[in-house]
PDB file of C-alpha atoms and ligand atoms in Angstrom:
ATOM      1  CA  UNK A  34      -1.277  30.070 -46.078  1.00 66.00           C
ATOM      2  CA  UNK A  35      -2.964  33.485 -46.085  1.00 75.00           C
ATOM      3  CA  UNK A  36      -2.268  35.862 -43.248  1.00 79.00           C
ATOM      4  CA  UNK A  37      -5.933  35.958 -42.236  1.00 76.00           C
ATOM      5  CA  UNK A  38      -6.082  32.181 -42.037  1.00 75.00           C
ATOM      6  CA  UNK A  39      -2.804  32.085 -40.106  1.00 75.00           C
ATOM      7  CA  UNK A  40      -4.081  34.630 -37.597  1.00 77.00           C
ATOM      8  CA  UNK A  41      -7.284  32.683 -37.107  1.00 74.00           C
ATOM      9  CA  UNK A  42      -5.368  29.453 -36.435  1.00 73.00           C
ATOM     10  CA  UNK A  43      -3.147  31.218 -33.949  1.00 88.00           C
ATOM     11  CA  UNK A  44      -6.167  32.598 -32.113  1.00 92.00           C
ATOM     12  CA  UNK A  45      -7.840  29.200 -31.978  1.00 95.00           C
ATOM     13  CA  UNK A  46      -4.698  27.592 -30.623  1.00 95.00           C
ATOM     14  CA  UNK A  47      -4.338  30.306 -27.980  1.00 96.00           C
ATOM     15  CA  UNK A  48      -7.961  29.947 -26.846  1.00 97.00           C
ATOM     16  CA  UNK A  49      -7.612  26.152 -26.580  1.00 98.00           C
ATOM     17  CA  UNK A  50      -4.391  26.496 -24.609  1.00 97.00           C
ATOM     18  CA  UNK A  51      -5.926  29.066 -22.247  1.00 97.00           C
ATOM     19  CA  UNK A  52      -9.023  26.956 -21.650  1.00 98.00           C
ATOM     20  CA  UNK A  53      -6.775  24.051 -20.709  1.00 97.00           C
ATOM     21  CA  UNK A  54      -4.473  26.109 -18.487  1.00 97.00           C
ATOM     22  CA  UNK A  55      -7.390  27.691 -16.633  1.00 97.00           C
ATOM     23  CA  UNK A  56      -8.786  24.433 -15.315  1.00 97.00           C
ATOM     24  CA  UNK A  57      -7.477  21.812 -12.923  1.00 94.00           C
ATOM     25  CA  UNK A  58      -9.947  19.186 -14.097  1.00 95.00           C
ATOM     26  CA  UNK A  59      -7.831  17.463 -16.776  1.00 97.00           C
ATOM     27  CA  UNK A  60     -10.642  17.796 -19.326  1.00 97.00           C
ATOM     28  CA  UNK A  61     -11.477  15.792 -22.436  1.00 96.00           C
ATOM     29  CA  UNK A  62     -11.333  17.306 -25.940  1.00 97.00           C
ATOM     30  CA  UNK A  63     -15.159  17.516 -25.903  1.00 97.00           C
ATOM     31  CA  UNK A  64     -15.127  19.676 -22.783  1.00 98.00           C
ATOM     32  CA  UNK A  65     -12.354  21.897 -24.162  1.00 98.00           C
ATOM     33  CA  UNK A  66     -14.394  22.239 -27.359  1.00 98.00           C
ATOM     34  CA  UNK A  67     -17.512  23.358 -25.431  1.00 98.00           C
ATOM     35  CA  UNK A  68     -15.482  25.949 -23.480  1.00 98.00           C
ATOM     36  CA  UNK A  69     -13.569  27.222 -26.525  1.00 98.00           C
ATOM     37  CA  UNK A  70     -16.886  27.728 -28.339  1.00 98.00           C
ATOM     38  CA  UNK A  71     -17.794  30.442 -25.825  1.00 97.00           C
ATOM     39  CA  UNK A  72     -14.962  32.512 -27.331  1.00 96.00           C
ATOM     40  CA  UNK A  73     -14.830  31.146 -30.883  1.00 95.00           C
ATOM     41  CA  UNK A  74     -18.440  30.076 -31.612  1.00 96.00           C
ATOM     42  CA  UNK A  75     -17.708  28.279 -34.891  1.00 94.00           C
ATOM     43  CA  UNK A  76     -14.648  26.326 -33.752  1.00 96.00           C
ATOM     44  CA  UNK A  77     -14.919  22.660 -34.718  1.00 97.00           C
ATOM     45  CA  UNK A  78     -14.020  19.611 -32.653  1.00 97.00           C
ATOM     46  CA  UNK A  79     -11.543  18.651 -35.391  1.00 97.00           C
ATOM     47  CA  UNK A  80      -9.753  21.976 -34.929  1.00 96.00           C
ATOM     48  CA  UNK A  81      -9.579  21.365 -31.188  1.00 97.00           C
ATOM     49  CA  UNK A  82      -8.009  17.926 -31.752  1.00 97.00           C
ATOM     50  CA  UNK A  83      -5.540  19.309 -34.320  1.00 96.00           C
ATOM     51  CA  UNK A  84      -4.394  22.100 -32.031  1.00 97.00           C
ATOM     52  CA  UNK A  85      -4.125  19.777 -29.026  1.00 97.00           C
ATOM     53  CA  UNK A  86      -1.841  17.626 -31.169  1.00 97.00           C
ATOM     54  CA  UNK A  87       0.328  20.651 -32.025  1.00 96.00           C
ATOM     55  CA  UNK A  88       0.499  21.708 -28.351  1.00 96.00           C
ATOM     56  CA  UNK A  89       1.516  18.134 -27.446  1.00 96.00           C
ATOM     57  CA  UNK A  90       4.255  18.142 -30.076  1.00 96.00           C
ATOM     58  CA  UNK A  91       5.452  21.508 -28.747  1.00 94.00           C
ATOM     59  CA  UNK A  92       5.674  19.960 -25.262  1.00 94.00           C
ATOM     60  CA  UNK A  93       3.310  22.572 -23.804  1.00 95.00           C
ATOM     61  CA  UNK A  94       0.658  20.155 -22.572  1.00 97.00           C
ATOM     62  CA  UNK A  95       0.346  16.465 -21.816  1.00 95.00           C
ATOM     63  CA  UNK A  96      -2.136  13.799 -22.744  1.00 95.00           C
ATOM     64  CA  UNK A  97      -3.460  11.382 -20.149  1.00 94.00           C
ATOM     65  CA  UNK A  98      -4.619   8.292 -21.928  1.00 89.00           C
ATOM     66  CA  UNK A  99      -6.720   5.858 -19.909  1.00 82.00           C
ATOM     67  CA  UNK A 100      -7.205   3.137 -22.501  1.00 80.00           C
ATOM     68  CA  UNK A 101     -10.884   2.620 -23.108  1.00 79.00           C
ATOM     69  CA  UNK A 102     -12.120   6.044 -22.025  1.00 83.00           C
ATOM     70  CA  UNK A 103     -11.491   9.371 -23.787  1.00 88.00           C
ATOM     71  CA  UNK A 104      -8.073  10.967 -23.363  1.00 93.00           C
ATOM     72  CA  UNK A 105      -7.795  13.819 -20.933  1.00 96.00           C
ATOM     73  CA  UNK A 106      -5.453  16.773 -21.317  1.00 97.00           C
ATOM     74  CA  UNK A 107      -3.278  18.622 -18.838  1.00 97.00           C
ATOM     75  CA  UNK A 108      -1.959  22.165 -19.303  1.00 97.00           C
ATOM     76  CA  UNK A 109       0.984  21.320 -17.048  1.00 95.00           C
ATOM     77  CA  UNK A 110       3.668  19.493 -19.061  1.00 93.00           C
ATOM     78  CA  UNK A 111       5.996  19.001 -16.075  1.00 90.00           C
ATOM     79  CA  UNK A 112       6.191  15.487 -14.617  1.00 89.00           C
ATOM     80  CA  UNK A 113       3.639  15.060 -11.834  1.00 93.00           C
ATOM     81  CA  UNK A 114       1.337  12.304 -10.672  1.00 96.00           C
ATOM     82  CA  UNK A 115      -2.400  11.843 -10.787  1.00 96.00           C
ATOM     83  CA  UNK A 116      -5.071  10.411  -8.559  1.00 96.00           C
ATOM     84  CA  UNK A 117      -8.153   8.980 -10.241  1.00 95.00           C
ATOM     85  CA  UNK A 118     -11.291   8.735  -8.103  1.00 96.00           C
ATOM     86  CA  UNK A 119     -13.090   5.507  -8.953  1.00 95.00           C
ATOM     87  CA  UNK A 120     -16.317   6.892  -7.496  1.00 97.00           C
ATOM     88  CA  UNK A 121     -16.723  10.341  -9.127  1.00 96.00           C
ATOM     89  CA  UNK A 122     -14.224   9.830 -11.970  1.00 92.00           C
ATOM     90  CA  UNK A 123     -12.262  12.996 -11.233  1.00 94.00           C
ATOM     91  CA  UNK A 124      -8.566  13.151 -12.057  1.00 95.00           C
ATOM     92  CA  UNK A 125      -6.677  15.165  -9.439  1.00 96.00           C
ATOM     93  CA  UNK A 126      -3.056  16.306  -9.168  1.00 97.00           C
ATOM     94  CA  UNK A 127      -0.858  15.097  -6.361  1.00 96.00           C
ATOM     95  CA  UNK A 128       0.396  17.853  -4.052  1.00 93.00           C
ATOM     96  CA  UNK A 129       2.920  19.955  -6.033  1.00 89.00           C
ATOM     97  CA  UNK A 130       5.765  19.072  -3.666  1.00 92.00           C
ATOM     98  CA  UNK A 131       5.199  15.303  -3.882  1.00 93.00           C
ATOM     99  CA  UNK A 132       8.420  13.463  -4.761  1.00 94.00           C
ATOM    100  CA  UNK A 133       8.673  11.647  -8.099  1.00 93.00           C
ATOM    101  CA  UNK A 134       9.535   7.981  -8.561  1.00 94.00           C
ATOM    102  CA  UNK A 135      13.242   7.612  -7.719  1.00 93.00           C
ATOM    103  CA  UNK A 136      16.075   7.226 -10.235  1.00 93.00           C
ATOM    104  CA  UNK A 137      16.619   3.830  -8.631  1.00 95.00           C
ATOM    105  CA  UNK A 138      13.186   2.630  -9.700  1.00 95.00           C
ATOM    106  CA  UNK A 139      13.613   4.008 -13.224  1.00 94.00           C
ATOM    107  CA  UNK A 140      17.077   2.445 -13.517  1.00 95.00           C
ATOM    108  CA  UNK A 141      15.496  -0.943 -12.800  1.00 97.00           C
ATOM    109  CA  UNK A 142      13.447  -0.729 -16.025  1.00 96.00           C
ATOM    110  CA  UNK A 143      14.436  -3.260 -18.729  1.00 97.00           C
ATOM    111  CA  UNK A 144      15.419  -0.396 -21.070  1.00 97.00           C
ATOM    112  CA  UNK A 145      16.142   3.325 -21.204  1.00 95.00           C
ATOM    113  CA  UNK A 146      13.242   5.319 -19.741  1.00 93.00           C
ATOM    114  CA  UNK A 147      12.464   8.545 -21.620  1.00 89.00           C
ATOM    115  CA  UNK A 148       9.288   9.430 -19.718  1.00 86.00           C
ATOM    116  CA  UNK A 149       6.976   7.948 -17.151  1.00 88.00           C
ATOM    117  CA  UNK A 150       3.490   8.386 -15.719  1.00 89.00           C
ATOM    118  CA  UNK A 151       1.979   7.358 -12.443  1.00 92.00           C
ATOM    119  CA  UNK A 152      -1.693   7.123 -11.579  1.00 93.00           C
ATOM    120  CA  UNK A 153      -3.143   6.097  -8.289  1.00 96.00           C
ATOM    121  CA  UNK A 154      -6.728   4.903  -8.059  1.00 96.00           C
ATOM    122  CA  UNK A 155      -8.925   5.301  -5.027  1.00 97.00           C
ATOM    123  CA  UNK A 156     -11.636   7.437  -3.430  1.00 98.00           C
ATOM    124  CA  UNK A 157     -11.066  11.204  -3.353  1.00 97.00           C
ATOM    125  CA  UNK A 158     -11.458  13.289  -0.177  1.00 97.00           C
ATOM    126  CA  UNK A 159     -14.782  14.764  -1.345  1.00 97.00           C
ATOM    127  CA  UNK A 160     -16.244  11.326  -1.954  1.00 98.00           C
ATOM    128  CA  UNK A 161     -14.882  10.063   1.376  1.00 97.00           C
ATOM    129  CA  UNK A 162     -16.574  12.779   3.408  1.00 94.00           C
TER     130      UNK A 162
HETATM  131 ZN1   ZN B 132     -14.452  11.357  -5.958  1.00 62.28          ZN
HETATM  132 MN1   MN B 133      -2.125  17.136 -13.815  1.00 62.28          MN
END
């Protein structure tokens, strides 16, 4: 690959990563694409998906897959839990000091756990008030 092309790819990846790290909204690839375009006007959605895949493989981000709806992405790769508001659709982080599911629970799995996710569904504080 040419050096120019390599540099361009690196810049695109950096912009995508920064967009993701600068939001707490757990955005979709479409949203990341729209934001990244403000800095790299000709960036394609395919490029966004490709770079998200690379960042996932590098363990720098995580993907939150909710089955039928579009995946969301999280710039924080550390294990933490999410709250999904069934009214406004927002995906929020639990408080940073919230404890994780205990080793006891994970040990009760019918196999060796290598990772786990937890989502709680309900009505967020904004929607409640
Ligand atoms: Zn809400
Ligand atoms: Mn999160």
